[in-house]
PDB file with one MODEL, atoms N, CA, C and O in Angstrom:
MODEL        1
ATOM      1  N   UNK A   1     112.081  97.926 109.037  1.00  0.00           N
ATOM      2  CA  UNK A   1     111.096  97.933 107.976  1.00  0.00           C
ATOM      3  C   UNK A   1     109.832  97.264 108.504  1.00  0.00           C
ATOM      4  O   UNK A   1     109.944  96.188 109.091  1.00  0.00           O
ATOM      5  N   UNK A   2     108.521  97.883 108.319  1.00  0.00           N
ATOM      6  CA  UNK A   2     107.570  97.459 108.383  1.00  0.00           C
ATOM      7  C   UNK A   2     106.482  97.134 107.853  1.00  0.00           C
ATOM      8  O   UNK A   2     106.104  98.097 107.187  1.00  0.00           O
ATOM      9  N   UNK A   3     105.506  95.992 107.760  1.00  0.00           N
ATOM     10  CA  UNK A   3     104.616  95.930 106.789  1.00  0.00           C
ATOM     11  C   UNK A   3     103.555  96.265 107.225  1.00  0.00           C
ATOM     12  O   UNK A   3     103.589  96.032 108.433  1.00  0.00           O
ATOM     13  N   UNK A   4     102.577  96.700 106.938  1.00  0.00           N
ATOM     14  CA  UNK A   4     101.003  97.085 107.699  1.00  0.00           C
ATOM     15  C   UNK A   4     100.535  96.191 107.370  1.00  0.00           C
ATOM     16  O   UNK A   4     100.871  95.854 106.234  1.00  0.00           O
ATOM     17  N   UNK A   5      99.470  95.230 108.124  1.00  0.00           N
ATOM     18  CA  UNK A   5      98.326  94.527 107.801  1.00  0.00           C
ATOM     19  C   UNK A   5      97.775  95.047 109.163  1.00  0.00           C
ATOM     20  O   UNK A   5      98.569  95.551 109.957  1.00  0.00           O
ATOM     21  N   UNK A   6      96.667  94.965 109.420  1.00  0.00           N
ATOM     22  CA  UNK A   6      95.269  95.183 110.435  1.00  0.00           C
ATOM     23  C   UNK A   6      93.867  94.453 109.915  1.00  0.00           C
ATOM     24  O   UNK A   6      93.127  94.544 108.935  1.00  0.00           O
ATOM     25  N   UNK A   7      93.912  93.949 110.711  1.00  0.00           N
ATOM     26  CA  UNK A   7      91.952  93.757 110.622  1.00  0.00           C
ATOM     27  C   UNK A   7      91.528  93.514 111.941  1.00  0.00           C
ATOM     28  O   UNK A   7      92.244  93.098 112.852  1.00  0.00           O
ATOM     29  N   UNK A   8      90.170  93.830 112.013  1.00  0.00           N
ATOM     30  CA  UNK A   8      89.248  94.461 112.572  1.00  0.00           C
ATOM     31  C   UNK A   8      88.717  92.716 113.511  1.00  0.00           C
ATOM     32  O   UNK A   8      88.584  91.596 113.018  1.00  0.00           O
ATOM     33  N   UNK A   9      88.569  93.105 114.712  1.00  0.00           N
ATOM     34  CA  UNK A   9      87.783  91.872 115.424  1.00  0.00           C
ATOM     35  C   UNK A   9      87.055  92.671 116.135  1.00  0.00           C
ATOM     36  O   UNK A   9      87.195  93.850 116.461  1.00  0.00           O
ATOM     37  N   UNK A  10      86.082  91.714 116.383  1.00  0.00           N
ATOM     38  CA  UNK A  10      84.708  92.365 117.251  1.00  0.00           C
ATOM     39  C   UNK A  10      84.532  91.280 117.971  1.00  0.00           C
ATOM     40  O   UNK A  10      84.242  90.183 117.494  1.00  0.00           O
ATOM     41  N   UNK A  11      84.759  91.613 119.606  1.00  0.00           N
ATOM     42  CA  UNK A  11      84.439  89.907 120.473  1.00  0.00           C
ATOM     43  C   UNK A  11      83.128  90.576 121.543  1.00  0.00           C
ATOM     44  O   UNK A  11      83.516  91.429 122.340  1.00  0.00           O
ATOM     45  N   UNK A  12      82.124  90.334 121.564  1.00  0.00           N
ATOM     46  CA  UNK A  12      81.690  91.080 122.543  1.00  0.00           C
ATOM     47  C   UNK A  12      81.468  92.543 122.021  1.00  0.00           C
ATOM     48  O   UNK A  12      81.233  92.969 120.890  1.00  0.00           O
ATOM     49  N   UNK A  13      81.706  93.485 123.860  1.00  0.00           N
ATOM     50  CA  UNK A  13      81.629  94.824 123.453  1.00  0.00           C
ATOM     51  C   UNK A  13      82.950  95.517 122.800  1.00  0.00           C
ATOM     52  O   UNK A  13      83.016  96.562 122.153  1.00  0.00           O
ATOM     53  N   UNK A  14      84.184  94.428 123.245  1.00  0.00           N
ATOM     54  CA  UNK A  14      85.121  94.900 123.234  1.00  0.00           C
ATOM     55  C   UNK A  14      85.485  94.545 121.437  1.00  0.00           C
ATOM     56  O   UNK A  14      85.492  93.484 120.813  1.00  0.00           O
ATOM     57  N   UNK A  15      85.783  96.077 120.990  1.00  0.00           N
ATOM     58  CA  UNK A  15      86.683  95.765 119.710  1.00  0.00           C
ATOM     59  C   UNK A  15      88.067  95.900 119.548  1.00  0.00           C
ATOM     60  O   UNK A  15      88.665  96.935 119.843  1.00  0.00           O
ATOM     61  N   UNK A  16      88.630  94.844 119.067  1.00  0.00           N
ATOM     62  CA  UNK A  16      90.434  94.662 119.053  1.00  0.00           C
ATOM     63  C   UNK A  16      90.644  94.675 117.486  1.00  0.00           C
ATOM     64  O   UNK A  16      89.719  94.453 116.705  1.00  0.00           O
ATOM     65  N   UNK A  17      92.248  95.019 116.999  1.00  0.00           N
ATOM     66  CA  UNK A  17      92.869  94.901 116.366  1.00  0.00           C
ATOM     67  C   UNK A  17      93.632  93.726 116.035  1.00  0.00           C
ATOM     68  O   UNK A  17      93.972  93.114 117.048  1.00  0.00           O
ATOM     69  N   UNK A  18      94.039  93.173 114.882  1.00  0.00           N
ATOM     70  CA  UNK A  18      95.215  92.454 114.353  1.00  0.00           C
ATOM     71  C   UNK A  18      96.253  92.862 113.650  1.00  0.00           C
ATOM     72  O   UNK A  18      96.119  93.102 112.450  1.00  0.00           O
ATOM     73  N   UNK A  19      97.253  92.982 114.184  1.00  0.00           N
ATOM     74  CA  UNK A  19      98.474  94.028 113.359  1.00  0.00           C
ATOM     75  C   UNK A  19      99.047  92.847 113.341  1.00  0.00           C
ATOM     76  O   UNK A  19      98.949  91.845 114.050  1.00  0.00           O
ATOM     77  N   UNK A  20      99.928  93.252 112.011  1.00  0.00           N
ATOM     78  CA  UNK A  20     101.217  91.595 111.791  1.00  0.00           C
ATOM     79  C   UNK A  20     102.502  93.184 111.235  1.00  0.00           C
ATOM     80  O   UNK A  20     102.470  94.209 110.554  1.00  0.00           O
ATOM     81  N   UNK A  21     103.232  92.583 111.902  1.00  0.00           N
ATOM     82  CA  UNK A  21     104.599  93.545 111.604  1.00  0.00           C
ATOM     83  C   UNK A  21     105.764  92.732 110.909  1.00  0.00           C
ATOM     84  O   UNK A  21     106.292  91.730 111.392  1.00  0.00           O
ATOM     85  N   UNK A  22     106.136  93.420 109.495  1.00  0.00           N
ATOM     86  CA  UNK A  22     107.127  92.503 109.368  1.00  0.00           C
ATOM     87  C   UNK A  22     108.594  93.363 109.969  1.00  0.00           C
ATOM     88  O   UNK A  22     108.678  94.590 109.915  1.00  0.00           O
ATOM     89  N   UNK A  23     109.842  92.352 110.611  1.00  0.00           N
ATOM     90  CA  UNK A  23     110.850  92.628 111.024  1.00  0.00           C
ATOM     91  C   UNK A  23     112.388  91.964 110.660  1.00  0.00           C
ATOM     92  O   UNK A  23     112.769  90.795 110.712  1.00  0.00           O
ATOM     93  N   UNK A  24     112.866  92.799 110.400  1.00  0.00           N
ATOM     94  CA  UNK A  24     114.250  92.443 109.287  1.00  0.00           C
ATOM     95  C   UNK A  24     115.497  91.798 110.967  1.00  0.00           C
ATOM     96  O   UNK A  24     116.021  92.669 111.661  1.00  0.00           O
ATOM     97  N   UNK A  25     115.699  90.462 111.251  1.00  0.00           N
ATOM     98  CA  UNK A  25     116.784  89.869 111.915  1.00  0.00           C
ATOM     99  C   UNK A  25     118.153  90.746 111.989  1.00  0.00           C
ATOM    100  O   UNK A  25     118.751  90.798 110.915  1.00  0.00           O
ATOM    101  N   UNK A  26     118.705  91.390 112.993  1.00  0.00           N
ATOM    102  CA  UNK A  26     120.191  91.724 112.572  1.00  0.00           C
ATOM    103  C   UNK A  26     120.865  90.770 112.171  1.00  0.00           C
ATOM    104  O   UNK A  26     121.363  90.876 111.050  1.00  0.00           O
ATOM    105  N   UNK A  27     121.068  89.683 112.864  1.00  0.00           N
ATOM    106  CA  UNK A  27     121.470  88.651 112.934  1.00  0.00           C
ATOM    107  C   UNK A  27     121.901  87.972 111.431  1.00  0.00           C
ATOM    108  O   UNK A  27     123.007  87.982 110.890  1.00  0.00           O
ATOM    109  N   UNK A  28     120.599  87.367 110.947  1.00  0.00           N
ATOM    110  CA  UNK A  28     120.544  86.310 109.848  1.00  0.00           C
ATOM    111  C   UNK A  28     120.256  87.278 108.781  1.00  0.00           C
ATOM    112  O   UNK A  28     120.792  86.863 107.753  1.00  0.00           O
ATOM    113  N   UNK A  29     119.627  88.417 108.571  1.00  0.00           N
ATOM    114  CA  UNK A  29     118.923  89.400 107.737  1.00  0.00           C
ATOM    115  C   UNK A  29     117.894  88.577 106.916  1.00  0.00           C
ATOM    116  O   UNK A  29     117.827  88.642 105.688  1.00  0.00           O
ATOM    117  N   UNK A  30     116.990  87.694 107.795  1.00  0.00           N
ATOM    118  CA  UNK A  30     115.826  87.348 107.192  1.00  0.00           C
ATOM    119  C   UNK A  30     114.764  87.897 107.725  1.00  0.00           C
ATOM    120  O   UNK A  30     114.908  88.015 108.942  1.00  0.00           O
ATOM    121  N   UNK A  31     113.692  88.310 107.312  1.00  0.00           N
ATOM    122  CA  UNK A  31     112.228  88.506 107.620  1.00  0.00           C
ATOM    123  C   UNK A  31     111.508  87.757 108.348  1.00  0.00           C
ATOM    124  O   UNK A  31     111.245  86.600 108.022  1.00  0.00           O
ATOM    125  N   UNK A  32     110.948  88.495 109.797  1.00  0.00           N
ATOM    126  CA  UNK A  32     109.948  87.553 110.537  1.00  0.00           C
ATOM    127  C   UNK A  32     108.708  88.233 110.849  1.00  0.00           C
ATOM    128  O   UNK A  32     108.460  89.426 111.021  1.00  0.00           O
ATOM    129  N   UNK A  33     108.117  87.379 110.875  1.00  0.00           N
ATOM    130  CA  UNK A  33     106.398  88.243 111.110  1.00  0.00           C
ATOM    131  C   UNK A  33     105.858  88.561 112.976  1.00  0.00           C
ATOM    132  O   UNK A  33     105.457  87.589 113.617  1.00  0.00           O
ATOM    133  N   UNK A  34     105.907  89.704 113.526  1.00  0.00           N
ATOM    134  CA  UNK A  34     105.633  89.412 114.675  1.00  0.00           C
ATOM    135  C   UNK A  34     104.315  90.284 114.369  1.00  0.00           C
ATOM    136  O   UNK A  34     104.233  91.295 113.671  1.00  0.00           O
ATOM    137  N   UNK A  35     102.803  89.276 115.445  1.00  0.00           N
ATOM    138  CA  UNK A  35     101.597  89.626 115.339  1.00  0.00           C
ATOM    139  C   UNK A  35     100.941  90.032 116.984  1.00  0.00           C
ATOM    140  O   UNK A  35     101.219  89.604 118.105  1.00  0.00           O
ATOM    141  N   UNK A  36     100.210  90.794 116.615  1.00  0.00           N
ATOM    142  CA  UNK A  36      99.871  91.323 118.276  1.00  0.00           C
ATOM    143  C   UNK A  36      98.360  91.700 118.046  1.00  0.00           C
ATOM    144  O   UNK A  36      98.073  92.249 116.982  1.00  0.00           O
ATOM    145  N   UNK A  37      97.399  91.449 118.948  1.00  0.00           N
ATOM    146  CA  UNK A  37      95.960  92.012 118.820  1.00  0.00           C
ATOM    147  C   UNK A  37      96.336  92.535 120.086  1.00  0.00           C
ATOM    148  O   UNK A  37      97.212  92.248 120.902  1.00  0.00           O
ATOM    149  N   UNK A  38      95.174  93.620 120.006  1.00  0.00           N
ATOM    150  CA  UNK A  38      95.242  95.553 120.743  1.00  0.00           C
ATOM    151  C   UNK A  38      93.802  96.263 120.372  1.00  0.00           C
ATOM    152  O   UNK A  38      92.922  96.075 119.532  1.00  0.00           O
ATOM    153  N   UNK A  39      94.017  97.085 121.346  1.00  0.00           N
ATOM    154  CA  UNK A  39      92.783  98.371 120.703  1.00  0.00           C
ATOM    155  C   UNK A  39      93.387  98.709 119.349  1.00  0.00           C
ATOM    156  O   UNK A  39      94.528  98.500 118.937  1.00  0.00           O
ATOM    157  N   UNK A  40      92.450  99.223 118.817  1.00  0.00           N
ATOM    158  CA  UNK A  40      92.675 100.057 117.506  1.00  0.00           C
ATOM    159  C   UNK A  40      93.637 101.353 117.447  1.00  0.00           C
ATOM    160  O   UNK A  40      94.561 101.715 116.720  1.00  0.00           O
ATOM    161  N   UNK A  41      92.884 101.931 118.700  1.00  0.00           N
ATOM    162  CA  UNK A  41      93.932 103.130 118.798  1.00  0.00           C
ATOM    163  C   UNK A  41      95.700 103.243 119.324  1.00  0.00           C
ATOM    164  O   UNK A  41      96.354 104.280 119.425  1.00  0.00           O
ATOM    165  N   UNK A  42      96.124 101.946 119.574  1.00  0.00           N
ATOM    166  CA  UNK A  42      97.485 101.711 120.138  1.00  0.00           C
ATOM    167  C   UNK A  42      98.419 100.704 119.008  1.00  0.00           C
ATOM    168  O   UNK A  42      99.440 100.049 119.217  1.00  0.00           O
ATOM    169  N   UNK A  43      97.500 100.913 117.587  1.00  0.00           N
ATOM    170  CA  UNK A  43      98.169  99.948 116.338  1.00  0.00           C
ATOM    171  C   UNK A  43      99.405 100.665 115.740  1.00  0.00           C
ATOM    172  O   UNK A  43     100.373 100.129 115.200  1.00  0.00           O
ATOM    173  N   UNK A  44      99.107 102.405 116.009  1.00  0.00           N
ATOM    174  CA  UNK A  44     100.526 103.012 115.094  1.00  0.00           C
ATOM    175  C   UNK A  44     101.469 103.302 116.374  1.00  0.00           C
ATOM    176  O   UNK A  44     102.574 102.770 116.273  1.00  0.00           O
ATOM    177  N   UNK A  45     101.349 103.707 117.025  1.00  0.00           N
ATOM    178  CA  UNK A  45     102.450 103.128 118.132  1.00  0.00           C
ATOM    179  C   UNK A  45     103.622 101.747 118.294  1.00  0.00           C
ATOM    180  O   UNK A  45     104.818 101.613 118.553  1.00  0.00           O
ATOM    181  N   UNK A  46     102.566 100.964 117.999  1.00  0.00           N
ATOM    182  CA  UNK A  46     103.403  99.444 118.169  1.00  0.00           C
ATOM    183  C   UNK A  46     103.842  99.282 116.741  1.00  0.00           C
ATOM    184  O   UNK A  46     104.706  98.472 116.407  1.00  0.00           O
ATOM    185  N   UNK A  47     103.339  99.926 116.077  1.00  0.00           N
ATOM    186  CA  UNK A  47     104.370  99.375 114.492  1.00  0.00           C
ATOM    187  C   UNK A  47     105.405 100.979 114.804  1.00  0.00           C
ATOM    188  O   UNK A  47     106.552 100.970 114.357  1.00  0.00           O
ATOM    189  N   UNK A  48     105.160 101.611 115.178  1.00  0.00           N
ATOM    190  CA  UNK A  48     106.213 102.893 115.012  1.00  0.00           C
ATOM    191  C   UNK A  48     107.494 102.273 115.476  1.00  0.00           C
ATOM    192  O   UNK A  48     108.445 102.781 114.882  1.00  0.00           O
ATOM    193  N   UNK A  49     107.939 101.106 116.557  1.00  0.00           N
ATOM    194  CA  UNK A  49     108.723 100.298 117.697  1.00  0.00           C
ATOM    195  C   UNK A  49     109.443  99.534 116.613  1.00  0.00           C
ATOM    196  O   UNK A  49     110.270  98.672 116.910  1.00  0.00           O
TER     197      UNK A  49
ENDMDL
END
């Protein structure tokens, strides 16, 4: 299961992404947030994972 969040950074020329993914533990079956900044165009890929 995944949650979408994104927002937008601008550092320079270069513009990046903030994706936060939420991910269900096999383990414990609690919810954890894993966050990754990226190009924009490689954000539905890494939540598709």
């Amino acid at each position: 299961m995944a949650k979408k969040s994104v927002a937008s950074l601008q550092t320079g020329s270069k513009r990046l992404t903030k994706a936060i993914k939420m991910v269900k533990s096999p383990k414990t079956g609690a919810y954890t947030f894993v966050e990754s900044i990226m190009s924009p165009d490689k954000v539905n890929d890494w939540l598709k994972k």
